[in-house]
Amino acid sequence: MKRPELLLPVGTRDMLEAAIQNGADAVYYGVPHWNARGRTEDFSFEDVEEMIRYARVRGVRTFLAMNILVFEREIRDLPEFLEKLIALKPDAFIIQDIGLARLIKAIAPDQEIHASTQMTLASAEAVNFASQLGFNRAVLARELSLKQIASIKEATPLELEVFVHGALCVSYSGQCLTSENFGGRSANRGQCAQSCRLPYRIFVDGKEYRDTNAQYLFSPHDLCALPRLNDLEEIGIDSLKVEGRLKSPEYVAAVAKAYKKSLDTHDKLPATDMEPLEVLFSRGLSTGWLDGVDHQALVDGTFSNHHGEYLGEVSRIERDSITVSTPDGGVTALPRQGDGILFENPKNGLSLGSRLYGVIERNGKLMLQFGRNFELRKVAPGMKAYRNDSPALEKELQHTFADREKSRRIPVDIVLSGKIGEPLRLTMFDDADHKISVESDIAVEASRDTAESANGKKRDFRELAEKELSALGSTAYAPHSLDIRVPANAFVPGKVLRGLRQKATAAMDDSRMSMAASAPDAARGRALLAHASTHKQAQNAHTPATISVLVRRPNQIEALRGLDIDSAIMDFDWGVKYDEPLEQIRELGLKAGMATLRIHKPGENHYLKNILRLAPDFALVRSLGALAILRGSGIPLHGDYSLNAANSLSYEWLLDQGLQTLHPSWDLNSTQLFDLLGNIDAGRLELALHQYMPAFHSEYCAFARALTDGRRFPECGKICTQHKVEILDHKGEKHFLQSDAECRNTLFVGKPQSALKLFPRLTAAGVNHFRIELLDESPEIARRKIQTYVAAIRGNISIDAAIAQAGVEEKYGLSEGQLFNESVWVDRKKATDPKNKPV
């Protein structure tokens, strides 16, 4: 079997050294200003160049993460920035944005690019479809099981990368709008506020549901795939990815060390290797979705922060100690003096802790001793105890990358040759067939010195040469063998030997750095952007607006009778048949459309086959996998917001794949939307004027976790079909929880978003496709809402009057969402030199 690459995260220079010195085969870090971890340190171009060199010399590949959506005004300023960045010769870019991928390949056709997990690639069809953009590798969605990953691997020639360790998002990456909707900070722009880690209250059929411990309903355990590493290797996964650019160097060192050892030995790791994985940072470790769906195991629900290693339950409190009964199997390692100990009672929300003074282990129990300043009386029997910090452990891990004596070095064979009267030649070979030779500037002389050194021995050239040439401690190399082929009576000054050594190691660095030049050219990127703009069409102000209504309940269809609309899109829940509703819509004289699911996974083609069987008048496409399968079917296709089109290059490519219209990403505000409209055919853009914004879109079922003991369907008893569930957030606002046809959950923001205020400007810009989306409204309320919007679109009432009327119908009011949010979130970190930023 081919050993998979071990890919580690880097957020600081110390993390780079921690990763490389502990076994990373590749590292990834963010492009200055343009990456999905907005809170990491912004490196300068000089930093990026030096870090690439440091890694490549040591045989480690470097991937630059540029995995965010790029807006129209930004992408037009990027060609020169990318030319400069590509010239630094990174091994690959990690990309989310389709337009950005096209731009990079235009500027440097040979540049390797990887499709980020933010592209939501969860099936072989999606991976192969994305490969048309020139991707060399796909980073798969984290919600896949081993069986599903294996099926994708069998069906694609692309390299595959899988997350194996670190934080798990409860929502599909690239499909989460929670942070943006709740806090104005887009996860698709590197500004995730981790809304999933906040506490939520659950309301069932209008009443608060208290019979659950799941206060942190959307906060999953952290991923640890060590128990499944052999399986991933057997499948043939090319790269194993660790999450954690915001973690510490010690964390990176510990994870790299553990995974490298597991890959090398294929054995279960001892407690000493597992200990730091829990203590340094964890919210509890699990195999995530690799073993399939288990809603109860994925989310604990009682906490969301770092807890560390679970020690057990408090069984006794004495005057100066607390006794903890450890779980079966004990703890991974005995706590040490100075470690941080956390005591918690989730039911009462009580949490307190202190530094450990001493510990005694006896008969499956730990007697923990603390200093006098810790009030032991606040701890009660039954509280859970954790070890969540260890200065001693961190210090040990620091030595793995800060101690030069322990540095990971490349073995080299050294040959020094020369004759009297000729220059010295130093030749160096490494284990990867790199060979360099350098010569001295002076000739070798015969020694005339017969004096003895201080220890009574005659000065020996060989001894001097061995000493000078073996002194590689400040380099990436270590001598494997040293062959000196110089006459014994030779004389060469020590500084000449030192100079040769330095020239040789620098030459070896250059040799190991060498790779084919990509010859980036910004002009090719500008030409691509100019071509995309040629699709802009002259606007016809007399083109009537087309109106579609998305229904999520079959009983909402009758509410459309007689309304001045053009089509209805069906987007039904689990188990709802489409045959009769489709004919009902046609009987109303409307075009009948069917929406695909937002996610396409192995084994889920039956839903798309149903669309092909029923042959609706059109399909609303929500994933690349669905587009790959439905393209060429003869069914007219329209693209939805989940395809994340944010710039003209993305628009051009997606429309060229067979879409008639395309809804823009909801990451765009109104200014960015009109920037986009200035460079595309506005007549092929569709915009929802009214909809409940999706926040989380998750494989995890909050219904099953909170309301049942079921791990998966059908153990859950289809609880989602029996109750209306609302989620109360930290700001006191309620949101609607809904399931879909594959048991996935979407949390819809309680206040629907209205874009009516933009309608006059949109029509003036040439937009004439508009959508109204329903959720679970009764037919009566649904009809009144639609009538209001239709009247405004047709010019029968004013926009202001329509907004006022629409707001009356909403349970929690009406919102403008992020469309009119012009603020830009800026972190308080040290900024990069502005000359290195594209904007």
Coordinates of C-alpha atoms in Angstrom, one line a residue, residues 186-708:
S186 CA -19.2 34.9 7.0
A187 CA -17.6 31.4 7.4
N188 CA -17.1 31.5 3.6
R189 CA -14.9 34.5 4.1
G190 CA -12.7 33.1 6.9
Q191 CA -14.6 34.9 9.7
C192 CA -16.5 32.1 11.4
A193 CA -17.7 33.1 14.9
Q194 CA -18.3 29.4 15.9
S195 CA -22.1 30.0 16.5
C196 CA -22.4 26.2 16.7
R197 CA -20.5 26.2 20.0
L198 CA -23.1 28.5 21.7
P199 CA -25.9 27.2 24.0
Y200 CA -29.4 26.9 22.5
R201 CA -32.8 26.2 24.1
I202 CA -35.3 23.8 22.4
F203 CA -39.0 24.5 21.9
V204 CA -41.3 21.7 20.8
D205 CA -44.8 22.6 19.5
G206 CA -44.4 26.0 21.2
K207 CA -43.3 24.8 24.6
E208 CA -39.7 24.7 26.0
Y209 CA -38.4 21.1 26.0
R210 CA -36.4 20.6 29.2
D211 CA -36.1 16.8 29.2
T212 CA -32.7 16.8 27.5
N213 CA -29.1 17.6 28.6
A214 CA -28.3 18.9 25.1
Q215 CA -27.8 22.6 25.9
Y216 CA -24.9 22.7 23.4
L217 CA -27.0 21.0 20.8
F218 CA -24.8 21.8 17.8
S219 CA -21.3 21.3 19.3
P220 CA -19.7 18.0 18.1
H221 CA -16.9 16.1 19.7
D222 CA -13.5 16.6 18.0
L223 CA -12.4 14.2 15.3
C224 CA -9.7 11.6 16.0
A225 CA -9.3 9.0 13.2
L226 CA -6.4 7.1 14.7
P227 CA -8.5 4.0 15.2
R228 CA -9.4 4.1 11.5
L229 CA -6.0 5.0 10.0
N230 CA -5.3 1.6 8.6
D231 CA -8.7 1.5 6.9
L232 CA -8.0 4.9 5.2
E233 CA -4.6 3.6 4.1
E234 CA -6.2 0.5 2.7
I235 CA -8.8 2.5 0.8
G236 CA -5.9 4.4 -0.8
I237 CA -6.5 7.9 0.5
D238 CA -3.7 10.1 -0.7
S239 CA -3.6 12.7 2.2
L240 CA -4.6 12.7 5.8
K241 CA -5.4 16.2 6.9
V242 CA -5.3 17.7 10.5
E243 CA -7.4 20.7 11.3
G244 CA -6.0 23.4 13.7
R245 CA -4.4 26.5 12.3
L246 CA -5.6 28.3 15.4
K247 CA -4.1 25.8 17.8
S248 CA -0.7 25.9 19.5
P249 CA 2.7 24.6 18.2
E250 CA 2.6 22.0 21.0
Y251 CA -0.7 20.7 19.8
V252 CA 0.6 20.4 16.2
A253 CA 3.7 18.6 17.5
A254 CA 1.7 16.1 19.5
V255 CA -0.7 15.3 16.7
A256 CA 2.0 15.0 14.0
K257 CA 4.0 12.7 16.3
A258 CA 1.1 10.5 17.1
Y259 CA -0.1 10.1 13.5
K260 CA 3.3 9.5 12.1
K261 CA 4.0 6.8 14.6
S262 CA 0.7 5.2 13.9
L263 CA 1.4 5.3 10.1
D264 CA 4.9 3.8 10.6
T265 CA 3.9 1.0 13.0
H266 CA 0.2 0.3 12.1
D267 CA -0.2 -0.5 15.8
K268 CA -2.4 1.0 18.5
L269 CA -0.6 3.9 20.1
P270 CA 0.5 3.7 23.8
A271 CA -1.1 6.0 26.4
T272 CA 2.0 8.3 26.3
D273 CA 1.2 9.2 22.7
M274 CA -2.5 9.6 23.2
E275 CA -2.2 11.7 26.3
P276 CA -1.4 15.0 24.7
L277 CA -4.1 14.7 22.1
E278 CA -6.7 14.9 24.8
V279 CA -5.0 17.2 27.3
L280 CA -3.8 19.9 25.0
F281 CA -7.1 20.5 23.3
S282 CA -10.2 18.4 22.9
R283 CA -13.9 18.5 23.3
G284 CA -13.9 14.7 23.6
L285 CA -12.5 12.6 20.8
S286 CA -14.5 10.5 18.3
T287 CA -14.3 9.0 14.9
G288 CA -16.9 11.5 13.6
W289 CA -18.8 10.2 10.6
L290 CA -16.1 7.6 9.6
D291 CA -18.1 4.8 11.3
G292 CA -21.4 6.1 9.9
V293 CA -24.1 8.2 11.5
D294 CA -24.5 8.2 15.3
H295 CA -26.3 11.3 16.5
Q296 CA -25.9 10.5 20.1
A297 CA -22.2 9.9 20.0
L298 CA -21.4 12.8 17.7
V299 CA -22.6 15.5 20.1
D300 CA -22.3 15.4 23.9
G301 CA -24.5 18.4 24.3
T302 CA -23.3 19.3 27.9
F303 CA -20.3 21.4 26.9
S304 CA -18.7 23.1 23.9
N305 CA -15.3 24.2 25.1
H306 CA -12.0 22.4 25.6
H307 CA -12.3 19.9 28.4
G308 CA -9.3 17.7 27.9
E309 CA -8.9 14.2 29.3
Y310 CA -11.8 12.8 31.3
L311 CA -10.6 11.6 34.7
G312 CA -13.8 10.3 36.2
E313 CA -16.5 11.3 38.7
V314 CA -15.9 12.9 42.1
S315 CA -16.7 10.3 44.8
R316 CA -15.3 12.0 47.9
I317 CA -14.2 15.4 49.2
E318 CA -11.9 15.6 52.2
R319 CA -10.1 18.4 53.9
D320 CA -7.2 18.7 51.5
S321 CA -8.0 16.3 48.6
I322 CA -10.7 15.2 46.2
T323 CA -11.1 11.5 45.3
V324 CA -12.1 10.7 41.7
S325 CA -13.3 7.3 40.6
T326 CA -11.7 6.7 37.2
P327 CA -13.7 5.0 34.3
D328 CA -13.1 1.4 33.3
G329 CA -9.6 1.1 31.8
G330 CA -8.3 4.0 33.9
V331 CA -6.8 7.2 32.5
T332 CA -4.3 7.5 29.6
A333 CA -1.6 8.8 32.0
L334 CA -1.3 9.9 35.6
P335 CA -1.9 13.7 36.1
R336 CA 1.3 15.6 37.0
Q337 CA 1.9 18.3 39.6
G338 CA 1.0 21.7 38.1
D339 CA -1.6 20.2 35.7
G340 CA -4.9 22.0 35.3
I341 CA -7.9 20.1 36.7
L342 CA -11.5 21.0 35.8
F343 CA -14.6 20.0 37.8
E344 CA -18.0 20.4 36.2
N345 CA -21.7 19.8 36.8
P346 CA -23.3 20.4 33.4
K347 CA -26.9 20.2 34.9
N348 CA -26.3 23.1 37.2
G349 CA -23.9 24.9 34.9
L350 CA -21.2 24.8 37.5
S351 CA -17.5 24.8 36.4
L352 CA -14.4 25.4 38.5
G353 CA -10.8 24.3 38.5
S354 CA -7.3 24.7 39.9
R355 CA -3.7 23.6 39.5
L356 CA -2.8 20.1 40.9
Y357 CA -0.5 20.0 43.9
G358 CA -0.2 16.2 44.1
V359 CA -1.8 12.9 43.1
I360 CA -2.0 9.4 44.5
E361 CA -3.4 6.5 42.5
R362 CA -5.0 3.6 44.4
N363 CA -7.5 0.9 43.4
G364 CA -9.0 2.7 40.4
K365 CA -9.2 6.0 42.2
L366 CA -7.2 9.2 42.0
M367 CA -6.7 11.3 45.2
L368 CA -6.1 14.8 43.9
Q369 CA -4.5 17.3 46.2
F370 CA -4.7 21.1 45.8
G371 CA -3.3 24.3 47.3
R372 CA -5.0 26.1 50.1
N373 CA -6.4 28.8 47.8
F374 CA -8.8 26.3 46.1
E375 CA -12.1 26.0 47.8
L376 CA -12.8 22.3 47.9
R377 CA -16.2 22.8 49.5
K378 CA -17.5 24.0 46.1
V379 CA -16.9 20.6 44.6
A380 CA -19.6 18.0 45.1
P381 CA -19.8 14.2 44.6
G382 CA -20.9 13.3 41.2
M383 CA -19.2 16.2 39.4
K384 CA -17.0 15.2 36.4
A385 CA -13.3 15.8 36.5
Y386 CA -11.0 16.6 33.6
R387 CA -7.3 17.3 33.1
N388 CA -7.3 20.2 30.6
D389 CA -3.8 21.6 30.9
S390 CA -0.3 20.4 31.5
P391 CA 2.7 22.7 31.5
A392 CA 5.1 19.8 31.9
L393 CA 3.7 18.0 28.9
E394 CA 3.9 21.2 26.8
K395 CA 7.5 21.7 27.8
E396 CA 8.3 18.2 26.6
L397 CA 6.7 18.8 23.3
Q398 CA 8.4 22.1 22.9
H399 CA 11.7 20.3 23.0
T400 CA 10.7 18.3 19.9
F401 CA 10.9 21.4 17.7
A402 CA 12.9 24.0 19.7
D403 CA 15.8 21.7 20.6
R404 CA 18.3 21.7 17.7
E405 CA 19.7 18.4 18.9
K406 CA 16.4 16.7 18.2
S407 CA 15.8 18.3 14.9
R408 CA 14.6 16.1 12.0
R409 CA 17.6 16.1 9.6
I410 CA 18.4 14.7 6.1
P411 CA 21.3 12.2 6.0
V412 CA 24.0 13.2 3.5
D413 CA 27.1 11.5 2.3
I414 CA 30.1 13.8 2.0
V415 CA 33.2 13.4 -0.1
L416 CA 36.2 15.8 0.2
S417 CA 38.8 15.3 -2.5
G418 CA 41.8 17.2 -3.7
K419 CA 45.5 17.2 -4.5
I420 CA 48.4 19.4 -3.6
G421 CA 48.4 22.4 -5.8
E422 CA 44.7 22.0 -6.9
P423 CA 41.4 23.3 -5.4
L424 CA 39.5 21.2 -2.9
R425 CA 36.3 19.7 -4.1
L426 CA 33.4 18.9 -1.7
T427 CA 30.7 16.7 -3.1
M428 CA 27.4 16.0 -1.2
F429 CA 24.7 13.4 -1.9
D430 CA 21.3 13.0 -0.2
D431 CA 18.9 10.1 -0.1
A432 CA 16.7 11.6 -2.9
D433 CA 19.4 11.5 -5.6
H434 CA 20.4 15.2 -5.3
K435 CA 24.1 15.7 -5.9
I436 CA 26.1 18.9 -5.7
S437 CA 29.8 19.8 -5.9
V438 CA 31.6 23.0 -4.8
E439 CA 35.3 24.0 -5.0
S440 CA 37.5 26.1 -2.8
D441 CA 38.9 29.4 -4.2
I442 CA 42.5 28.4 -3.2
A443 CA 44.7 25.5 -3.9
V444 CA 45.7 22.8 -1.4
E445 CA 49.3 23.4 -0.1
A446 CA 51.7 20.9 1.5
S447 CA 51.9 21.3 5.2
R448 CA 55.1 22.9 6.6
D449 CA 53.9 22.9 10.2
T450 CA 55.3 20.1 12.4
A451 CA 54.4 21.8 15.7
E452 CA 52.3 19.9 18.2
S453 CA 48.9 21.0 19.3
A454 CA 48.0 21.8 22.9
N455 CA 47.2 18.1 23.7
G456 CA 50.6 17.0 22.5
K457 CA 49.4 15.6 19.1
K458 CA 50.6 16.7 15.8
R459 CA 48.0 18.7 13.9
D460 CA 46.2 16.4 11.5
F461 CA 44.3 17.7 8.4
R462 CA 41.9 14.7 8.5
E463 CA 40.9 15.5 12.1
L464 CA 40.3 19.2 11.2
A465 CA 38.3 18.3 8.1
E466 CA 36.1 15.8 10.0
K467 CA 35.4 18.4 12.6
E468 CA 34.5 21.2 10.2
L469 CA 32.5 19.2 7.7
S470 CA 30.5 17.4 10.4
A471 CA 29.3 20.7 12.0
L472 CA 25.9 20.7 10.2
G473 CA 23.9 21.5 13.3
S474 CA 22.5 24.8 12.0
T475 CA 21.4 23.2 8.7
A476 CA 18.8 20.7 7.5
Y477 CA 21.4 18.0 7.2
A478 CA 23.3 15.4 9.2
P479 CA 26.4 13.5 8.0
H480 CA 25.7 9.9 7.2
S481 CA 29.2 9.2 5.9
L482 CA 32.3 11.3 5.4
D483 CA 35.0 10.3 2.9
I484 CA 38.2 12.4 2.9
R485 CA 40.4 11.8 -0.2
V486 CA 43.1 14.4 0.4
P487 CA 46.9 13.7 1.0
A488 CA 47.8 13.4 4.7
N489 CA 50.3 16.2 4.4
A490 CA 47.8 18.7 3.0
F491 CA 47.3 22.1 4.6
V492 CA 44.0 24.0 4.3
P493 CA 42.9 26.7 6.7
G494 CA 39.9 25.9 8.8
K495 CA 38.0 28.9 7.4
V496 CA 38.3 27.5 3.9
L497 CA 36.7 24.2 5.1
R498 CA 34.0 26.1 6.8
G499 CA 33.4 28.1 3.7
L500 CA 33.2 24.9 1.6
R501 CA 30.7 23.4 4.0
Q502 CA 28.5 26.5 3.9
K503 CA 28.7 26.6 0.1
A504 CA 27.8 22.9 -0.1
T505 CA 24.8 23.1 2.2
A506 CA 23.5 26.2 0.4
A507 CA 23.9 24.4 -3.0
M508 CA 22.1 21.4 -1.6
D509 CA 19.3 23.6 -0.4
D510 CA 19.0 25.1 -3.9
S511 CA 19.0 21.6 -5.4
R512 CA 16.3 20.4 -3.1
M513 CA 14.3 23.5 -3.8
S514 CA 14.4 23.1 -7.6
M515 CA 11.1 22.5 -9.3
A516 CA 9.8 23.3 -12.8
A517 CA 9.1 27.0 -13.2
S518 CA 5.4 27.8 -13.5
A519 CA 6.0 31.1 -15.4
P520 CA 3.0 32.9 -14.0
D521 CA 1.6 35.7 -16.1
A522 CA -1.0 38.1 -14.8
A523 CA -1.9 39.2 -18.4
R524 CA -3.5 35.8 -19.0
G525 CA -5.6 36.3 -15.9
R526 CA -6.7 39.7 -17.0
A527 CA -7.7 38.3 -20.4
L528 CA -9.9 35.6 -18.8
L529 CA -11.7 38.3 -16.7
A530 CA -12.2 40.4 -19.8
H531 CA -13.7 37.4 -21.7
A532 CA -16.1 36.7 -18.8
S533 CA -17.4 40.3 -19.0
T534 CA -18.3 39.8 -22.7
H535 CA -21.3 37.8 -21.6
K536 CA -23.0 41.0 -20.3
Q537 CA -26.1 41.7 -22.5
A538 CA -27.9 44.9 -23.3
Q539 CA -30.8 45.2 -20.9
N540 CA -34.4 45.2 -22.1
A541 CA -36.5 47.2 -19.6
H542 CA -39.7 45.8 -21.1
T543 CA -38.9 42.1 -20.3
P544 CA -41.6 41.0 -17.8
A545 CA -40.4 39.5 -14.5
T546 CA -40.9 35.8 -14.0
I547 CA -41.9 34.7 -10.6
S548 CA -41.4 31.2 -9.1
V549 CA -42.6 30.0 -5.7
L550 CA -40.8 27.3 -3.7
V551 CA -43.2 25.2 -1.7
R552 CA -42.1 22.8 1.1
R553 CA -45.5 21.3 1.9
P554 CA -47.9 19.8 -0.7
N555 CA -50.9 21.6 0.9
Q556 CA -49.3 24.9 0.0
I557 CA -49.8 24.3 -3.8
E558 CA -53.5 25.0 -3.7
A559 CA -52.6 28.5 -2.3
L560 CA -51.1 29.3 -5.7
R561 CA -54.3 28.9 -7.7
G562 CA -55.1 32.0 -9.8
L563 CA -52.0 33.9 -8.7
D564 CA -49.9 35.8 -11.3
I565 CA -46.9 33.6 -11.1
D566 CA -45.0 31.4 -13.5
S567 CA -43.8 28.3 -11.7
A568 CA -43.7 26.4 -8.5
I569 CA -40.7 24.5 -7.2
M570 CA -41.2 21.4 -5.0
D571 CA -38.8 20.9 -2.1
F572 CA -40.5 18.3 0.1
D573 CA -39.5 16.5 3.3
W574 CA -38.7 12.8 3.8
G575 CA -41.2 10.4 2.3
V576 CA -43.4 12.9 0.5
K577 CA -44.4 11.8 -3.0
Y578 CA -43.9 14.1 -5.9
D579 CA -46.2 12.5 -8.6
E580 CA -49.5 14.0 -7.7
P581 CA -48.2 17.4 -6.5
L582 CA -46.4 17.8 -9.9
E583 CA -49.6 17.2 -11.8
Q584 CA -51.5 19.5 -9.5
I585 CA -49.0 22.4 -10.2
R586 CA -49.4 21.8 -14.0
E587 CA -53.2 21.7 -13.6
L588 CA -52.9 25.2 -12.2
G589 CA -51.3 26.3 -15.4
L590 CA -47.8 26.7 -13.8
K591 CA -44.5 25.1 -14.7
A592 CA -43.6 22.5 -12.2
G593 CA -40.0 22.3 -10.9
M594 CA -38.2 20.0 -8.5
A595 CA -35.3 21.0 -6.2
T596 CA -32.4 18.6 -5.8
L597 CA -31.0 18.0 -2.3
R598 CA -28.3 20.4 -1.2
I599 CA -25.8 17.5 -0.7
H600 CA -25.1 14.6 -3.0
K601 CA -23.5 11.5 -1.5
P602 CA -22.8 7.9 -2.6
G603 CA -26.0 5.9 -2.6
E604 CA -28.2 8.9 -3.0
N605 CA -28.9 8.8 -6.8
H606 CA -32.4 7.5 -6.2
Y607 CA -33.6 11.1 -5.6
L608 CA -32.1 12.3 -8.8
K609 CA -33.4 9.2 -10.7
N610 CA -36.9 10.3 -9.4
I611 CA -36.4 13.7 -11.1
L612 CA -35.3 12.0 -14.3
R613 CA -38.4 9.6 -14.1
L614 CA -40.9 12.4 -13.4
A615 CA -39.3 14.8 -16.0
P616 CA -40.5 18.1 -14.4
D617 CA -40.5 21.2 -16.4
F618 CA -37.2 22.2 -14.8
A619 CA -35.0 21.3 -11.8
L620 CA -33.4 23.6 -9.2
V621 CA -29.8 22.3 -8.9
R622 CA -28.1 22.6 -5.5
S623 CA -24.9 20.6 -5.8
L624 CA -22.1 19.9 -8.3
G625 CA -22.9 16.2 -8.1
A626 CA -26.6 16.8 -9.0
L627 CA -25.4 19.0 -11.9
A628 CA -23.1 16.3 -13.2
I629 CA -25.9 13.8 -13.3
L630 CA -28.8 16.0 -14.6
R631 CA -26.7 17.8 -17.2
G632 CA -27.6 16.5 -20.6
S633 CA -30.9 15.0 -19.4
G634 CA -33.0 17.4 -21.5
I635 CA -34.6 18.9 -18.3
P636 CA -34.0 22.7 -18.1
L637 CA -31.7 23.4 -15.1
H638 CA -31.5 26.3 -12.8
G639 CA -28.7 26.8 -10.2
D640 CA -29.2 27.7 -6.6
Y641 CA -27.3 29.7 -4.1
S642 CA -25.6 26.6 -2.6
L643 CA -23.3 26.5 -5.7
N644 CA -21.6 29.6 -4.1
A645 CA -21.2 31.7 -7.3
A646 CA -19.8 35.0 -6.1
N647 CA -18.0 36.4 -9.2
S648 CA -18.2 36.5 -13.0
L649 CA -15.7 33.7 -13.5
S650 CA -17.8 31.4 -11.3
Y651 CA -21.0 32.5 -13.1
E652 CA -19.5 32.0 -16.6
W653 CA -18.3 28.4 -15.8
L654 CA -21.5 27.2 -14.0
L655 CA -23.8 28.6 -16.7
D656 CA -21.6 26.9 -19.4
Q657 CA -22.3 23.6 -17.6
G658 CA -25.9 23.7 -18.7
L659 CA -27.6 26.0 -16.2
Q660 CA -30.2 28.5 -17.6
T661 CA -30.2 30.8 -14.6
L662 CA -28.1 30.9 -11.4
H663 CA -28.8 32.3 -8.0
P664 CA -25.8 34.1 -6.4
S665 CA -24.2 33.1 -3.1
W666 CA -25.9 34.6 -0.1
D667 CA -22.5 35.8 1.0
L668 CA -22.9 38.8 -1.2
N669 CA -24.3 42.1 0.1
S670 CA -26.1 44.5 -2.2
T671 CA -23.0 46.4 -3.2
Q672 CA -21.2 43.1 -4.1
L673 CA -24.3 41.9 -5.9
F674 CA -24.5 44.9 -8.2
D675 CA -20.7 44.7 -8.8
L676 CA -21.4 41.2 -10.1
L677 CA -24.3 42.3 -12.2
G678 CA -22.0 44.8 -13.9
N679 CA -20.0 42.0 -15.5
I680 CA -22.5 39.2 -16.2
D681 CA -25.7 38.7 -18.2
A682 CA -28.2 39.9 -15.6
G683 CA -31.0 38.2 -17.5
R684 CA -29.6 34.8 -16.3
L685 CA -29.4 35.7 -12.6
E686 CA -32.2 34.7 -10.3
L687 CA -32.7 36.2 -6.8
A688 CA -35.0 35.2 -4.0
L689 CA -37.0 38.3 -2.9
H690 CA -38.3 36.4 0.1
Q691 CA -36.9 33.4 2.0
Y692 CA -36.0 32.0 5.3
M693 CA -32.2 32.0 5.3
P694 CA -30.6 28.6 5.9
A695 CA -28.1 28.6 8.8
F696 CA -26.8 25.2 9.7
H697 CA -27.1 22.5 7.0
S698 CA -26.1 19.3 8.7
E699 CA -25.8 15.5 8.4
Y700 CA -26.3 15.5 12.1
C701 CA -30.0 15.3 13.2
A702 CA -30.7 17.5 16.2
F703 CA -34.2 16.1 16.4
A704 CA -32.9 12.6 17.0
R705 CA -30.2 13.8 19.5
A706 CA -32.4 16.0 21.6
L707 CA -35.8 14.2 21.5
T708 CA -34.9 10.5 21.2

